[in-house]
Coordinates of C-alpha atoms in Angstrom, one line a residue:
Chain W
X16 CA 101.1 119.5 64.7
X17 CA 98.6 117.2 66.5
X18 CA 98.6 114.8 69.0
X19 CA 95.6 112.0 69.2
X20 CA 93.4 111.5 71.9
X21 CA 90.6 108.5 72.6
X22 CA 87.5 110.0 72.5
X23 CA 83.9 109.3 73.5
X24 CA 81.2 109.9 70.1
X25 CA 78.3 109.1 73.0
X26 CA 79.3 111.7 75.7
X27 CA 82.1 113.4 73.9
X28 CA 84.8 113.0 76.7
X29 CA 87.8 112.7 76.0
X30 CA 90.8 110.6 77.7
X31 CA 94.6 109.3 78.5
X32 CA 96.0 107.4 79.0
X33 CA 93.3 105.0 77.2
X34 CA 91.1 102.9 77.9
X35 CA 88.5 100.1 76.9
X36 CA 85.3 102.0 77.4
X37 CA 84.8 105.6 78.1
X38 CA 85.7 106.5 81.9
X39 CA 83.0 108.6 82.2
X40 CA 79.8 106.6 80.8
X41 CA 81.5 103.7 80.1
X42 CA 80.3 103.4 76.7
X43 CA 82.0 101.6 74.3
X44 CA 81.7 103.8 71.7
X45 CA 85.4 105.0 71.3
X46 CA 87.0 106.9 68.7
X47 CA 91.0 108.7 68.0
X48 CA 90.4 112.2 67.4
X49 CA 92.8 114.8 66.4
X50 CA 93.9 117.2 69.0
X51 CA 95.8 120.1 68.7
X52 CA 97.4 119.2 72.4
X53 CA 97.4 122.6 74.0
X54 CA 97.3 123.1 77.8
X55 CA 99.6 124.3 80.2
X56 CA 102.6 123.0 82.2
X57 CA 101.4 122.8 86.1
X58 CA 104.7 121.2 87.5
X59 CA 108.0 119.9 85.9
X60 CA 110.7 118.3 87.6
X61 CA 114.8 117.5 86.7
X62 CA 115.6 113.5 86.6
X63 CA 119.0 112.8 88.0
X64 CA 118.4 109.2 88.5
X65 CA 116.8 106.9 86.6
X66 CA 116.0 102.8 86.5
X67 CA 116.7 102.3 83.4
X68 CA 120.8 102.6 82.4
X69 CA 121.1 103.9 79.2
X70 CA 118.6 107.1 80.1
X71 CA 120.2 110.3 79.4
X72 CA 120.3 112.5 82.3
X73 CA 119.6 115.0 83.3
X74 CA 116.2 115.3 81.9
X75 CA 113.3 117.1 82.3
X76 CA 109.8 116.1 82.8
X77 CA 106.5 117.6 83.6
X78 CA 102.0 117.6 84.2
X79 CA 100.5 119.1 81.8
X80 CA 96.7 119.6 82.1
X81 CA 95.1 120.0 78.5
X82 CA 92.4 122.2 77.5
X83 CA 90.4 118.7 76.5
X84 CA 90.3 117.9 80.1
X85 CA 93.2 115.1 80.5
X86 CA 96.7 115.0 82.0
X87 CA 99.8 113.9 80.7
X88 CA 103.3 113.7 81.4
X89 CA 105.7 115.0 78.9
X90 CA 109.3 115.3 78.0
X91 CA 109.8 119.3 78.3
X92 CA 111.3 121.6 75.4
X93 CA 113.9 124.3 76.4
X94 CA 112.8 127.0 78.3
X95 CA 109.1 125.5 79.5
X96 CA 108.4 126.5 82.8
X97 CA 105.7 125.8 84.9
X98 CA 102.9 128.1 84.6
X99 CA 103.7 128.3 80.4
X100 CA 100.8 127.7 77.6
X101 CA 102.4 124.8 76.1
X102 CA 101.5 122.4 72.9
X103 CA 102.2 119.2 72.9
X104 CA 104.4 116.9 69.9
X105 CA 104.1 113.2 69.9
X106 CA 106.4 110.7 68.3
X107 CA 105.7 106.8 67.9
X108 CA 107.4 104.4 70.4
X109 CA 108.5 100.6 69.5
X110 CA 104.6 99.7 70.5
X111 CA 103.1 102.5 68.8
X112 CA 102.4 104.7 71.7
X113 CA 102.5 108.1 71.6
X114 CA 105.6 110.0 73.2
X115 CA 104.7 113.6 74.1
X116 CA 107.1 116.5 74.3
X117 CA 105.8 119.8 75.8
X118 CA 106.9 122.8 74.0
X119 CA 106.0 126.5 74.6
X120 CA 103.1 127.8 73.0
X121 CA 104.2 130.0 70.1
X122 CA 101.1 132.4 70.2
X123 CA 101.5 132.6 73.5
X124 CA 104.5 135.1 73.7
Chain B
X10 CA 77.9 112.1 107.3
X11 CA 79.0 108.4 106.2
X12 CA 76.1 106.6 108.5
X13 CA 78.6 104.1 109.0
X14 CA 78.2 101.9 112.2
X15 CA 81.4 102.2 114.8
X16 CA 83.7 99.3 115.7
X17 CA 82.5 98.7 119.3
X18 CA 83.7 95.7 120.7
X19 CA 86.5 94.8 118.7
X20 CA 90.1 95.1 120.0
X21 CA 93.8 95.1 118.6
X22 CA 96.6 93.6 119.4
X23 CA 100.0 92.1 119.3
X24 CA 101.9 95.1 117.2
X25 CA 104.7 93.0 115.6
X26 CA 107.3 93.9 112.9
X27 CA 109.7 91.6 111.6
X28 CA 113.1 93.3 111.2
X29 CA 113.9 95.1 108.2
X30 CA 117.0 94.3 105.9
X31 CA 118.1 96.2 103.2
X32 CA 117.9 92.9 100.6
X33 CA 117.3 89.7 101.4
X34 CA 117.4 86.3 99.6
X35 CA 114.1 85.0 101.2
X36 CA 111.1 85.4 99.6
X37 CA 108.3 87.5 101.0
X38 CA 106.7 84.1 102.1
X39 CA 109.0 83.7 104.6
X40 CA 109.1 87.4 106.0
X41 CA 104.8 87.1 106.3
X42 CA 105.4 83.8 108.0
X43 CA 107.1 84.9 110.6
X44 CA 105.5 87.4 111.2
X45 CA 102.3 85.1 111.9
X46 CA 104.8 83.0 113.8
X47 CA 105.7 86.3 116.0
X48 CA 102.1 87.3 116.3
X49 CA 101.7 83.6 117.8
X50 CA 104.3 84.5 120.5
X51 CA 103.0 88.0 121.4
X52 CA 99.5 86.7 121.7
X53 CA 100.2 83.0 123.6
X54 CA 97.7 82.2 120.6
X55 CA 98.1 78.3 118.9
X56 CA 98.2 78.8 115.1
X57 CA 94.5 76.7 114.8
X58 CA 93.0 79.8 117.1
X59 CA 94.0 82.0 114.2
X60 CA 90.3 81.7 111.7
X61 CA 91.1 85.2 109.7
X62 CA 94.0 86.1 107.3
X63 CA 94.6 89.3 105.7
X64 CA 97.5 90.2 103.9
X65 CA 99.6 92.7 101.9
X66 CA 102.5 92.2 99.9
X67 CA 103.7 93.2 96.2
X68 CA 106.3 90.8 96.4
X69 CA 104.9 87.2 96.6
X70 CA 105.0 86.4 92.6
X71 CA 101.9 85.0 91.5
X72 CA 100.5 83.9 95.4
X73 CA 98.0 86.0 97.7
X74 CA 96.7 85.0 100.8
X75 CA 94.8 81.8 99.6
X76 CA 98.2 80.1 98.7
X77 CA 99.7 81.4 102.2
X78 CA 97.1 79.2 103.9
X79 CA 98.7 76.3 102.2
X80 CA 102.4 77.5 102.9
X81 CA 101.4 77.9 107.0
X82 CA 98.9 74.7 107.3
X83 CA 96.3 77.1 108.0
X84 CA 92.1 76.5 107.5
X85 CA 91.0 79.8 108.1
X86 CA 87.2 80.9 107.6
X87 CA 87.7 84.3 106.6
X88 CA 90.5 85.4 104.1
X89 CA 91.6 88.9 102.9
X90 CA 93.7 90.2 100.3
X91 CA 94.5 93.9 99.9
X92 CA 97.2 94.6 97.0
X93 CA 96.6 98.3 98.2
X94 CA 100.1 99.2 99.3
X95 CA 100.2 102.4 101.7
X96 CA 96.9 102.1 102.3
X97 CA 96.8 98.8 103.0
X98 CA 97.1 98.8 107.0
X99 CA 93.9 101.0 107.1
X100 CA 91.7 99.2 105.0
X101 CA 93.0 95.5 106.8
X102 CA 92.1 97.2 110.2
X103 CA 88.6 97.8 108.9
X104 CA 87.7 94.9 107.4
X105 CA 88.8 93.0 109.7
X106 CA 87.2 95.0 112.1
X107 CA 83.6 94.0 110.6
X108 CA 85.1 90.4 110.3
X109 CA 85.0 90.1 114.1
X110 CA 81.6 92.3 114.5
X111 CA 80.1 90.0 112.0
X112 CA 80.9 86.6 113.6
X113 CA 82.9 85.4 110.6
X114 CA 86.1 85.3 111.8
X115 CA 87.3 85.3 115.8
X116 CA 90.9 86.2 115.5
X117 CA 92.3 88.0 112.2
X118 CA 95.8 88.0 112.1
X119 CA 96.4 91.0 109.3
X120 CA 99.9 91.2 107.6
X121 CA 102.5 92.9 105.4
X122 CA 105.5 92.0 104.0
X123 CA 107.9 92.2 101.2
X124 CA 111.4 90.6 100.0
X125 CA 113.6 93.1 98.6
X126 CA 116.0 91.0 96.0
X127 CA 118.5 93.0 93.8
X128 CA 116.0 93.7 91.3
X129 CA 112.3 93.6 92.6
X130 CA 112.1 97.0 93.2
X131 CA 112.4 98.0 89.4
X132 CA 110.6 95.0 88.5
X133 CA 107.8 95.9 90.3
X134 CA 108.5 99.9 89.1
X135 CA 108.2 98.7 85.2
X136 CA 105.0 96.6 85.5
X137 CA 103.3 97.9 88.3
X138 CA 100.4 99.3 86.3
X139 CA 99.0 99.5 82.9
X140 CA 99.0 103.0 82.8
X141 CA 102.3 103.8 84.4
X142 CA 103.8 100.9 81.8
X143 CA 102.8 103.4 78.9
X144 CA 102.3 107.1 79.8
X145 CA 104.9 107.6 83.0
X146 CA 107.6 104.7 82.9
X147 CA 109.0 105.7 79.2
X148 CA 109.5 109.8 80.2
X149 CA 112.9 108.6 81.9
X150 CA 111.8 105.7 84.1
X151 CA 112.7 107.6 87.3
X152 CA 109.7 105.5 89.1
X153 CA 107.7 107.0 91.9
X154 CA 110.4 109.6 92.1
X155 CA 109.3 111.2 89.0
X156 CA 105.8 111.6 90.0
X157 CA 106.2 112.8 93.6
X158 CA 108.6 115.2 92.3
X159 CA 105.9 116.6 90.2
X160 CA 103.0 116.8 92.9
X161 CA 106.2 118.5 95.2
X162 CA 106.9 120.9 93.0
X163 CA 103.2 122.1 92.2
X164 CA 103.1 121.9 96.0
X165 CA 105.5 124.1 96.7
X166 CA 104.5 126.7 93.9
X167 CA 101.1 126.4 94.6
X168 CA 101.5 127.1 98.7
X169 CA 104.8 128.6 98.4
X170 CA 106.5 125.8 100.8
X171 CA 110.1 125.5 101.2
X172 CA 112.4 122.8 100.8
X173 CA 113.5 123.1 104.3
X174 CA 109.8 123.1 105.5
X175 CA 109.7 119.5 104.1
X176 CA 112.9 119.2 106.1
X177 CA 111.6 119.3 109.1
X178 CA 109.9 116.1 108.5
X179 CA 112.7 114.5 107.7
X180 CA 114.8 115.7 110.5
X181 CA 112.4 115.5 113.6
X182 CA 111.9 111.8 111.9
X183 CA 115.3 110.7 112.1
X184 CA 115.6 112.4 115.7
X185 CA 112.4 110.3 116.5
X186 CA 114.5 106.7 115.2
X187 CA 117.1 107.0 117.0
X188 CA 116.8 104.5 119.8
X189 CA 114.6 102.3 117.2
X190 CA 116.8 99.4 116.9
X191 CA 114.5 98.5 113.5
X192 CA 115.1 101.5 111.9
X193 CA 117.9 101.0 109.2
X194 CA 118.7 104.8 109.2
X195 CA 118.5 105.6 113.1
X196 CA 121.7 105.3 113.9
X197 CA 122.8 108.0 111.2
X198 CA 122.2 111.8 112.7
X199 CA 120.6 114.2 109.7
X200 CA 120.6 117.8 110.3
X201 CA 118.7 120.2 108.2
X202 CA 122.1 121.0 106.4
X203 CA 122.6 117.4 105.8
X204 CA 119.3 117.6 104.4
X205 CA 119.6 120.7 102.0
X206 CA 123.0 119.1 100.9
X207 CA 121.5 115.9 99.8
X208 CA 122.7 115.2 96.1
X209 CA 119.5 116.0 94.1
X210 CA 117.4 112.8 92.7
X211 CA 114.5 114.2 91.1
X212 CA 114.0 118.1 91.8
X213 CA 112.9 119.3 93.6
X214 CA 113.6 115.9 95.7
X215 CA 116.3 115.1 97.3
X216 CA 118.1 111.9 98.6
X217 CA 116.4 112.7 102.1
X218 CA 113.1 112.8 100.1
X219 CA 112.8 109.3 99.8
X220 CA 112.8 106.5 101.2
X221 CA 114.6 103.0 101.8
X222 CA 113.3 100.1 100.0
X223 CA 114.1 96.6 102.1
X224 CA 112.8 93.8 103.3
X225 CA 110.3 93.1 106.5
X226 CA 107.2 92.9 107.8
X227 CA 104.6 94.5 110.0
X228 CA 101.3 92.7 111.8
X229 CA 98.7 92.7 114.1
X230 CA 95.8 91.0 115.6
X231 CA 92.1 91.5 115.5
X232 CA 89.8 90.3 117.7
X233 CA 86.8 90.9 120.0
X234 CA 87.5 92.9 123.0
X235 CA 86.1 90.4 125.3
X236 CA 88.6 87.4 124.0
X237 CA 91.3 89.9 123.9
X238 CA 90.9 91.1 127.9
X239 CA 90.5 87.1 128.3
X240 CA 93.7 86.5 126.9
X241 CA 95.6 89.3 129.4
X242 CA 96.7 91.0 126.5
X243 CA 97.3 95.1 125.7
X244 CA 94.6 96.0 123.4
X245 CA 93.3 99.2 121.6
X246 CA 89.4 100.1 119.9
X247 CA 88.9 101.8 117.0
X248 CA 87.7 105.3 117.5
X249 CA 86.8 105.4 114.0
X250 CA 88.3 104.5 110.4
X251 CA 87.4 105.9 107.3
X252 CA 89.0 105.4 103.7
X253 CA 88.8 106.8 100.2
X254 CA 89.7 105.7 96.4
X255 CA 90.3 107.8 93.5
X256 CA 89.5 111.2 95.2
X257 CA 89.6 114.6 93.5
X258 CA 90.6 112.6 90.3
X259 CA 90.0 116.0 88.4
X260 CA 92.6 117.8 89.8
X261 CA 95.4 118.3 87.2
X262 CA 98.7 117.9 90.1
X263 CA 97.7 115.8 93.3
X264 CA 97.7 118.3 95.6
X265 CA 94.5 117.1 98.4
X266 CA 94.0 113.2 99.4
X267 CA 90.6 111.2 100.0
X268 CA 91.3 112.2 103.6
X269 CA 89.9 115.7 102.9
X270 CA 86.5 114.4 101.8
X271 CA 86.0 112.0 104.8
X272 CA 87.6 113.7 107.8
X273 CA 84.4 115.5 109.5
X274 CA 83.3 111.5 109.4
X275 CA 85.9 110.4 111.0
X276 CA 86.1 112.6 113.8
X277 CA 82.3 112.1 114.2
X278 CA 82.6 108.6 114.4
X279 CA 85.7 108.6 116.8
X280 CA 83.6 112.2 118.9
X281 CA 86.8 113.5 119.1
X282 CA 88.7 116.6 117.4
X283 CA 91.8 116.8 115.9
X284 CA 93.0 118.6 119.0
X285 CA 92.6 115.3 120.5
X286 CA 95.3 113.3 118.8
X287 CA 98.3 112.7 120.9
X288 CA 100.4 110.8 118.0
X289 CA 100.3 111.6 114.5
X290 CA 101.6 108.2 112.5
X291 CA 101.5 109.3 108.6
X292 CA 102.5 107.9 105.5
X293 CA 105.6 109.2 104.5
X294 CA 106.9 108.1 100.9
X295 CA 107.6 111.5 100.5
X296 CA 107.8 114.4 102.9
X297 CA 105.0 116.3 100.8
X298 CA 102.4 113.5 101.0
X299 CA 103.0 114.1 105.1
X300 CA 102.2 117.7 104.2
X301 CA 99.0 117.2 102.6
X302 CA 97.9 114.3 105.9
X303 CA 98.8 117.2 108.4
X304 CA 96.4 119.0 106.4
X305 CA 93.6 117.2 105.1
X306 CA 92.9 115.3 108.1
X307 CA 92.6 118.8 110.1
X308 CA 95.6 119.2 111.9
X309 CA 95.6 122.6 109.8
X310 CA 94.4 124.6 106.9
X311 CA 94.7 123.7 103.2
X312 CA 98.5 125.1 102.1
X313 CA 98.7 126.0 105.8
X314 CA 101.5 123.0 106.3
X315 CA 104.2 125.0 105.8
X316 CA 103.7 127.0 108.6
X317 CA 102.7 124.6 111.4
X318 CA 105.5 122.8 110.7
X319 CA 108.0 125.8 111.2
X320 CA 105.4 126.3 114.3
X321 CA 105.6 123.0 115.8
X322 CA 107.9 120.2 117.3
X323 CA 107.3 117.0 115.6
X324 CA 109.7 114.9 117.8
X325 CA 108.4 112.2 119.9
X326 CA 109.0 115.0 123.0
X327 CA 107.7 117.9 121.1
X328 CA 104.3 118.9 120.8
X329 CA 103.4 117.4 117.8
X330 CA 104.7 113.7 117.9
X331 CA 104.4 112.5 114.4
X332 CA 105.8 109.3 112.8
X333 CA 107.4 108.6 116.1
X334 CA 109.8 105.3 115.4
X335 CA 111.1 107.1 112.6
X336 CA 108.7 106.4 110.1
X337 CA 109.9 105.1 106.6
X338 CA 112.2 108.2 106.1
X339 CA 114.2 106.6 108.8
X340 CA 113.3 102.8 109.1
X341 CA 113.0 101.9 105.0
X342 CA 110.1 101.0 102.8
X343 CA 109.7 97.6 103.4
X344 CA 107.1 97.2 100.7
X345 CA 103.3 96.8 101.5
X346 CA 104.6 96.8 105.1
X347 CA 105.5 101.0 104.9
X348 CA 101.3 100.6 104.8
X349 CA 101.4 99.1 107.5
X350 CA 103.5 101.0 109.9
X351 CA 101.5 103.9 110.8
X352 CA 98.8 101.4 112.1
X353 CA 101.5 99.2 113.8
X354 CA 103.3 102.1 115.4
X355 CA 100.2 103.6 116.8
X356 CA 99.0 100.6 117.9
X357 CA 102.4 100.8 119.6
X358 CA 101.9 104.1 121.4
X359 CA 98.6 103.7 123.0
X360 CA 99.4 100.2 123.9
X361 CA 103.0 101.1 125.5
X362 CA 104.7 98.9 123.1
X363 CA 107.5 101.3 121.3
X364 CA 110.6 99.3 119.6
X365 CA 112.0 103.0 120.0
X366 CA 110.4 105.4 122.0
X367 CA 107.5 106.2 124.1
X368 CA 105.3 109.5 123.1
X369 CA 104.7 110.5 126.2
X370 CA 101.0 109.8 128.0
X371 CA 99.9 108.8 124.4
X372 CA 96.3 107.5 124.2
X373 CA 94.9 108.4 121.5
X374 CA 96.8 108.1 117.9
X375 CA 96.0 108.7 114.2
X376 CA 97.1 106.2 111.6
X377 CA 97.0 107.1 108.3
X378 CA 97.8 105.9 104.9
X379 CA 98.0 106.6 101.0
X380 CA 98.9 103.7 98.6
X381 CA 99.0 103.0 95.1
X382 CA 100.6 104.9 92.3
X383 CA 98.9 103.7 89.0
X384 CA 99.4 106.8 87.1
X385 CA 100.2 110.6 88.5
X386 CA 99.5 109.9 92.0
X387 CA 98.5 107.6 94.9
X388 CA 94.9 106.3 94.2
X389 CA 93.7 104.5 97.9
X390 CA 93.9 107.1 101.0
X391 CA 92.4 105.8 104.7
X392 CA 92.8 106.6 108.5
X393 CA 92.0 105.3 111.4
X394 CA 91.8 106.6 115.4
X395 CA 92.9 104.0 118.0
X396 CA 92.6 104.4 121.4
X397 CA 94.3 102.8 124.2
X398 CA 92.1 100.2 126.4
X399 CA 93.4 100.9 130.5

């Protein structure tokens, strides 16, 4: 499992959410690379309200800092606490986005 | 050190807030309007005298301040536009500030306001950045809820903070709006049970947590100190202002503010200390954000928060005044104009003004504000020191 993330081929940085040129030398020499979307979770929070109707709640959210130097917000998987090695899934929205779910780490039991 | 020059010279005036209602019909064209119109009346000012126009708002559609001058028969020589939100009272202060010490504008009048219609705060919610739009607003569209939640709960694991030491805010805030006539909460009491009762909204928030959204407005004048002594009116200088984008952008959870890199300026500017605030006016989205002011702009230690404020009195009495109409825990988020209150309230205090109470023998107050959440956190931090003219 992999997630994709924009990357820089001049300065190698990666980023998300994405952008038009690279945030760090603003070059616009962008690529997707492969990832394999591990980090850990830093904070997660329960959703009992939510602007949009038809959201099934609760739900659980949380920041996850990658080791490739972004942060994302993710749905959680059972049990992910704050703290936790996690890796990250993505699914495809309607646009094509990618939709990130944070699950624990396996080899990090 | 910023080598930034000070603002001698220039004065403010004329605190004025137009009163907040939970939704309104009007649009936010008529709430900015009169507040100009009020500004007029607390300054004896003809409209024609006004030559500088600054302005916040989320809610005027596709207009900023250029079309305003149409709306009000204005022909100002100096415009501003400042789609900056919570920090938006800061950053009008200061430019037009340097407006006045520059010569290009005599008078600035500098609002915010917002309409609150059955649907503009989720409007606004869903589109309010490209990056919220695609990476925050589809993991359960809980808004600025979902994020401040976050930052709380690193906050709180990080520093090992209680909920009840953000409660305190909360509480002493609502203590400090009753008598506020403006404050669309004051006349409800909230203890600290009241508080840890609250229905949960996005743990570990609560409905306490968060504020109000409505519909008002909050202004003020800027102009030279001469022109303002001329005109007989109360007046306040600026000690010293300071304000800060993007800060600390690689931490992974928001847990510091632009305050933190620019405080020993600001103090150096004003030549004061921290010790020398006599009113604390914060922005208060969320009780945690208040937290992180108390300590990045000195009042204590990084992660120290929760302790001064089981130390300290934070009522309008007590010997911490902070947020002292009530803030927007108690009066509502009225939009851009929540970035305007801590500037408007402490221009209050030092100039004897209060719509609620009086801190007492206030002279010196700290505004501060934090505006702006594009992605996982508020982008546009500022403060500023006024201090009351005898």
């Amino acid at each position: 499992m992999s997630i994709r993330l924009q990357t820089c081929t001049a300065c190698g940085t990666h980023q998300y959410p994405e952008r038009d040129l690279c945030r760090a030398c603003l070059r616009d020499e962008l690529v997707r690379t492969e990832n394999d979307g591990q980090g850990r979770l830093i904070a997660a929070t329960t959703l009992h309200r939510s602007l949009e109707p038809d959201t099934a709640l609760p739900l659980r959210i949380g920041a996850v800092a990658l080791d490739a130097g972004v942060r994302v917000i993710a749905f959680l998987g059972r049990g992910v606490q704050p703290g936790d090695r996690v890796v990250l899934h993505a699914t495809a929205d309607a646009e094509q986005h990618q939709v990130f779910t944070a699950e624990k780490d396996p080899a990090d039991a | 050190m910023s080598g930034a020059r000070d603002y001698r010279g220039v004065a403010v005036t004329s605190p004025v807030t137009v009163p907040y209602v939970r939704r309104s019909d009007r649009p936010a064209h008529w709430f900015i309007g009169s507040a100009l119109r009020a500004l007029l009346d607390a300054s004896g000012l003809d409209k024609d005298a006004i030559d500088g126009l600054a302005v916040s708002s989320f809610s005027l559609g596709s207009d900023t301040t250029i079309a305003l001058t149409e709306h009000f028969d204005m022909s100002p020589r100096w415009i501003e536009w400042l789609p900056t939100g919570g920090a938006s009272g800061v950053m009008a202060l200061r430019r037009a500030a340097r407006a006045v010490q520059d010569g290009d504008a005599n008078i600035v009048a500098c609002i915010a306001g917002d309409t609150a219609g059955s649907a503009s705060f989720s409007n606004l919610v869903r589109d309010f950045s490209r990056f919220s739009s695609t990476a925050v607003y589809p993991y359960g569209a809980a808004g600025p809820n979902g994020v401040f939640a976050l930052i709380t709960d690193n906050y709180m694991r990080r520093f090992g903070a209680e909920r009840a030491d953000f409660g305190r805010i909360a509480v002493s805030q609502r203590a400090n709006a009753r008598g506020n006539p403006n404050a669309l909460l004051g006349a409800k009491p909230l203890s600290l049970d009241d508080y840890l009762a609250a229905p949960p909204i996005a743990e570990p928030l609560h409905l306490f947590d968060c504020v109000l959204p409505c519909a008002g407005a909050e202004a003020f004048l800027v102009m030279s100190d001469t022109r303002a002594r001329t005109l007989g009116l109360r007046r306040a200088h600026i000690r010293g202002a300071i304000e800060r984008h993007n800060a600390f952008f690689e931490d992974p959870v928001a847990e510091r503010g632009g305050w933190a890199m620019d405080r020993d300026a600001l103090y150096a500017q004003a030549d004061l200390g921290a010790n020398a605030v006599d009113c604390l006016q914060t922005y208060d989205d969320y009780p945690v954000i208040v937290a992180m002011q108390i300590e990045d702009l000195g009042f204590c230690g990084k992660g120290e928060a929760p302790a001064f404020l089981r130390a300290r009195d934070l009522t309008v009495e007590g010997d911490f005044p902070h947020n002292s109409c009530g803030g927007q825990l108690s009066c509502g988020q009225a939009g851009a104009a929540g970035g305007f209150l801590p500037v408007v309230e402490a221009l209050r205090q030092v100039t004897r003004q209060p719509i609620g109470r009086q801190v007492p023998d206030a002279r010196i107050a700290l505004a501060s504000g934090y505006g702006m959440v594009t992605y996982d956190r508020c982008l546009a931090s500022g403060a500023a020191i006024l201090e009351g003219a005898a």
